[in-house]
């Protein structure tokens, strides 16, 4: 294993926003199950890169009104992870929104606040963003800018626009992941040592 400290990222957000697709894109491998319909990931699954330098916590999608309130479930799982092995402790979290949702709920705000209160810096990520060339779909760009203007407690003022599954028929080009990973690494490096 590489002697460099492992960068551990938590990917959180509502069901269906594309968290598991982000996991698969990070590792360029089918690590996390994806699908249509019922939620695929339950709880939180941990994935590590082959060289051991990157770890990703893929949290099950939040379903408001489910058996376990999302905030309670996140707090419980986060406490377990952060008090466990330091090799798996979360350094940065990505809070993901589907670009087409154009909505930030009070539940999202509470979930982000729970992460921040636990000492985990949060980065905003917009998934499934339609882009052709350098042009991003106007509604998606406006949603990203709106989030950037809100006081959500995000550690990075930029919301990262991404698409990790190409669909040329609908104008979806893969983009944004490399920039998001660079920003995450820089944020984790600047964070207090005990967060790593």
Short mmCIF file of C-alpha atoms in Angstrom, two decimals:
data_model
loop_
_atom_site.label_atom_id
_atom_site.label_comp_id
_atom_site.label_asym_id
_atom_site.label_seq_id
_atom_site.Cartn_x
_atom_site.Cartn_y
_atom_site.Cartn_z
CA UNK A 1 0.00 0.00 0.00
CA UNK A 2 1.09 3.54 -0.70
CA UNK A 3 2.38 5.30 2.44
CA UNK A 4 0.47 8.50 1.60
CA UNK A 5 -2.50 9.25 3.81
CA UNK A 6 -5.74 7.95 2.32
CA UNK A 7 -8.23 10.55 1.10
CA UNK A 8 -11.67 9.41 2.29
CA UNK A 9 -14.72 10.99 0.70
CA UNK A 10 -18.36 10.48 1.66
CA UNK A 11 -20.92 10.79 -1.12
CA UNK A 12 -24.36 11.73 0.19
CA UNK A 13 -27.67 12.94 -1.22
CA UNK A 14 -31.17 11.84 -2.06
CA UNK A 15 -32.01 8.52 -3.69
CA UNK A 16 -31.36 8.52 -7.43
CA UNK A 17 -29.02 11.49 -7.70
CA UNK A 18 -26.18 9.35 -9.07
CA UNK A 19 -23.96 8.75 -6.04
CA UNK A 20 -23.09 5.17 -7.00
CA UNK A 21 -22.37 6.29 -10.57
CA UNK A 22 -19.86 8.77 -9.12
CA UNK A 23 -18.22 5.93 -7.18
CA UNK A 24 -17.88 3.86 -10.34
CA UNK A 25 -16.46 6.83 -12.27
CA UNK A 26 -13.88 7.59 -9.55
CA UNK A 27 -12.52 4.05 -9.74
CA UNK A 28 -13.21 3.56 -13.46
CA UNK A 29 -14.75 0.26 -12.41
CA UNK A 30 -18.16 -1.18 -11.57
CA UNK A 31 -17.77 -1.03 -7.77
CA UNK A 32 -21.23 0.13 -6.75
CA UNK A 33 -24.54 -1.20 -8.02
CA UNK A 34 -26.67 1.29 -9.92
CA UNK A 35 -30.21 0.95 -11.11
CA UNK A 36 -33.67 2.29 -11.74
CA UNK A 37 -36.58 2.09 -9.33
CA UNK A 38 -35.99 1.06 -5.73
CA UNK A 39 -32.89 2.38 -3.90
CA UNK A 40 -29.80 0.29 -4.65
CA UNK A 41 -27.36 1.22 -1.84
CA UNK A 42 -28.43 0.75 1.78
CA UNK A 43 -26.53 2.12 4.76
CA UNK A 44 -23.04 3.02 3.58
CA UNK A 45 -20.60 0.99 1.49
CA UNK A 46 -16.85 1.61 1.59
CA UNK A 47 -14.67 1.30 -1.52
CA UNK A 48 -10.87 1.67 -1.67
CA UNK A 49 -8.65 2.31 -4.69
CA UNK A 50 -6.24 -0.45 -5.73
CA UNK A 51 -3.26 1.59 -4.48
CA UNK A 52 -5.01 2.40 -1.19
CA UNK A 53 -4.80 6.19 -1.56
CA UNK A 54 -8.53 6.89 -2.06
CA UNK A 55 -11.50 5.61 -0.07
CA UNK A 56 -15.12 6.40 -0.84
CA UNK A 57 -18.13 6.01 1.44
CA UNK A 58 -21.19 5.54 -0.78
CA UNK A 59 -24.14 6.40 1.46
CA UNK A 60 -27.56 5.03 0.66
CA UNK A 61 -29.91 7.63 -0.77
CA UNK A 62 -31.94 9.71 1.60
CA UNK A 63 -35.66 9.14 1.43
CA UNK A 64 -37.56 11.69 3.44
CA UNK A 65 -40.51 10.02 5.16
CA UNK A 66 -38.81 6.58 5.28
CA UNK A 67 -38.53 4.21 8.27
CA UNK A 68 -35.40 5.95 9.61
CA UNK A 69 -35.35 9.73 9.25
CA UNK A 70 -32.37 10.66 7.02
CA UNK A 71 -30.85 12.96 9.63
CA UNK A 72 -30.89 10.29 12.35
CA UNK A 73 -29.46 7.68 9.99
CA UNK A 74 -26.67 10.00 8.83
CA UNK A 75 -25.69 11.03 12.35
CA UNK A 76 -25.60 7.43 13.55
CA UNK A 77 -23.54 6.13 10.62
CA UNK A 78 -21.21 9.15 10.67
CA UNK A 79 -20.48 8.64 14.38
CA UNK A 80 -19.65 4.97 13.72
CA UNK A 81 -17.32 5.81 10.83
CA UNK A 82 -15.53 8.72 12.48
CA UNK A 83 -14.93 6.80 15.73
CA UNK A 84 -13.65 3.72 13.89
CA UNK A 85 -10.43 3.15 11.95
CA UNK A 86 -8.65 6.39 11.03
CA UNK A 87 -7.86 4.77 7.67
CA UNK A 88 -11.59 5.03 6.91
CA UNK A 89 -12.44 8.35 8.61
CA UNK A 90 -14.15 10.82 6.29
CA UNK A 91 -12.06 13.86 5.31
CA UNK A 92 -14.57 15.52 2.94
CA UNK A 93 -18.20 14.91 2.00
CA UNK A 94 -19.88 15.58 -1.33
CA UNK A 95 -23.53 16.56 -1.02
CA UNK A 96 -25.13 15.73 -4.36
CA UNK A 97 -28.17 17.14 -6.10
CA UNK A 98 -29.62 15.93 -9.41
CA UNK A 99 -29.38 18.96 -11.71
CA UNK A 100 -32.95 18.50 -12.91
CA UNK A 101 -34.38 18.67 -9.37
CA UNK A 102 -33.65 22.40 -8.99
CA UNK A 103 -34.49 22.09 -5.31
CA UNK A 104 -32.70 22.40 -1.97
CA UNK A 105 -34.93 21.23 0.86
CA UNK A 106 -34.85 21.95 4.58
CA UNK A 107 -33.87 18.29 4.94
CA UNK A 108 -30.82 18.88 2.73
CA UNK A 109 -29.84 21.86 4.86
CA UNK A 110 -30.13 19.77 8.04
CA UNK A 111 -28.06 16.94 6.56
CA UNK A 112 -25.31 19.33 5.46
CA UNK A 113 -25.35 20.97 8.90
CA UNK A 114 -24.97 17.54 10.55
CA UNK A 115 -21.87 16.84 8.47
CA UNK A 116 -20.39 20.27 9.19
CA UNK A 117 -21.16 19.94 12.92
CA UNK A 118 -19.31 16.60 12.88
CA UNK A 119 -16.24 18.41 11.53
CA UNK A 120 -16.58 17.16 7.95
CA UNK A 121 -16.14 19.83 5.24
CA UNK A 122 -18.91 19.58 2.61
CA UNK A 123 -18.61 20.23 -1.13
CA UNK A 124 -21.72 20.80 -3.26
CA UNK A 125 -22.01 18.60 -6.35
CA UNK A 126 -24.59 18.85 -9.13
CA UNK A 127 -24.98 15.54 -10.98
CA UNK A 128 -26.40 14.64 -14.39
CA UNK A 129 -25.59 18.10 -15.76
CA UNK A 130 -26.28 18.41 -19.48
CA UNK A 131 -23.37 19.90 -21.40
CA UNK A 132 -22.44 20.19 -25.07
CA UNK A 133 -18.97 21.53 -25.71
CA UNK A 134 -18.48 24.34 -23.20
CA UNK A 135 -22.20 25.11 -22.90
CA UNK A 136 -24.09 23.85 -19.84
CA UNK A 137 -27.88 23.67 -19.95
CA UNK A 138 -29.10 27.04 -18.70
CA UNK A 139 -31.40 25.67 -15.97
CA UNK A 140 -28.57 23.52 -14.59
CA UNK A 141 -26.15 26.44 -14.56
CA UNK A 142 -28.75 28.63 -12.83
CA UNK A 143 -29.36 25.96 -10.16
CA UNK A 144 -25.61 25.69 -9.45
CA UNK A 145 -25.35 29.47 -9.15
CA UNK A 146 -28.40 29.59 -6.88
CA UNK A 147 -26.86 26.98 -4.54
CA UNK A 148 -23.61 28.96 -4.51
CA UNK A 149 -25.58 32.01 -3.35
CA UNK A 150 -27.24 30.16 -0.45
CA UNK A 151 -25.73 29.97 3.03
CA UNK A 152 -25.54 26.18 3.29
CA UNK A 153 -22.25 25.91 5.16
CA UNK A 154 -20.39 24.44 2.17
CA UNK A 155 -16.60 24.46 2.59
CA UNK A 156 -16.01 25.42 -1.05
CA UNK A 157 -17.98 28.33 -2.51
CA UNK A 158 -18.12 26.60 -5.91
CA UNK A 159 -20.74 23.96 -6.69
CA UNK A 160 -19.15 21.38 -9.00
CA UNK A 161 -21.19 20.43 -12.07
CA UNK A 162 -20.71 16.85 -13.21
CA UNK A 163 -21.95 14.12 -15.47
CA UNK A 164 -20.25 10.73 -15.18
CA UNK A 165 -22.41 8.67 -17.56
CA UNK A 166 -22.42 9.80 -21.19
CA UNK A 167 -25.62 9.87 -23.22
CA UNK A 168 -24.91 11.56 -26.56
CA UNK A 169 -28.56 11.23 -27.64
CA UNK A 170 -29.59 13.57 -24.85
CA UNK A 171 -26.55 15.85 -24.87
CA UNK A 172 -24.82 14.38 -21.84
CA UNK A 173 -21.03 14.46 -22.06
CA UNK A 174 -18.85 13.14 -19.25
CA UNK A 175 -17.36 16.12 -17.43
CA UNK A 176 -16.47 17.66 -14.10
CA UNK A 177 -15.12 14.71 -12.11
CA UNK A 178 -11.41 15.56 -12.47
CA UNK A 179 -12.02 19.14 -11.33
CA UNK A 180 -14.12 17.91 -8.38
CA UNK A 181 -11.41 15.44 -7.31
CA UNK A 182 -8.68 18.12 -7.50
CA UNK A 183 -10.75 20.52 -5.39
CA UNK A 184 -11.55 17.76 -2.88
CA UNK A 185 -7.89 16.81 -2.53
CA UNK A 186 -6.92 20.46 -1.99
CA UNK A 187 -9.66 20.92 0.60
CA UNK A 188 -8.66 17.74 2.45
CA UNK A 189 -5.01 18.85 2.45
CA UNK A 190 -5.99 22.19 3.98
CA UNK A 191 -8.23 20.58 6.63
CA UNK A 192 -6.97 19.96 10.17
CA UNK A 193 -4.89 16.78 10.43
CA UNK A 194 -7.39 14.99 12.67
CA UNK A 195 -9.97 15.02 9.85
CA UNK A 196 -7.86 12.68 7.69
#
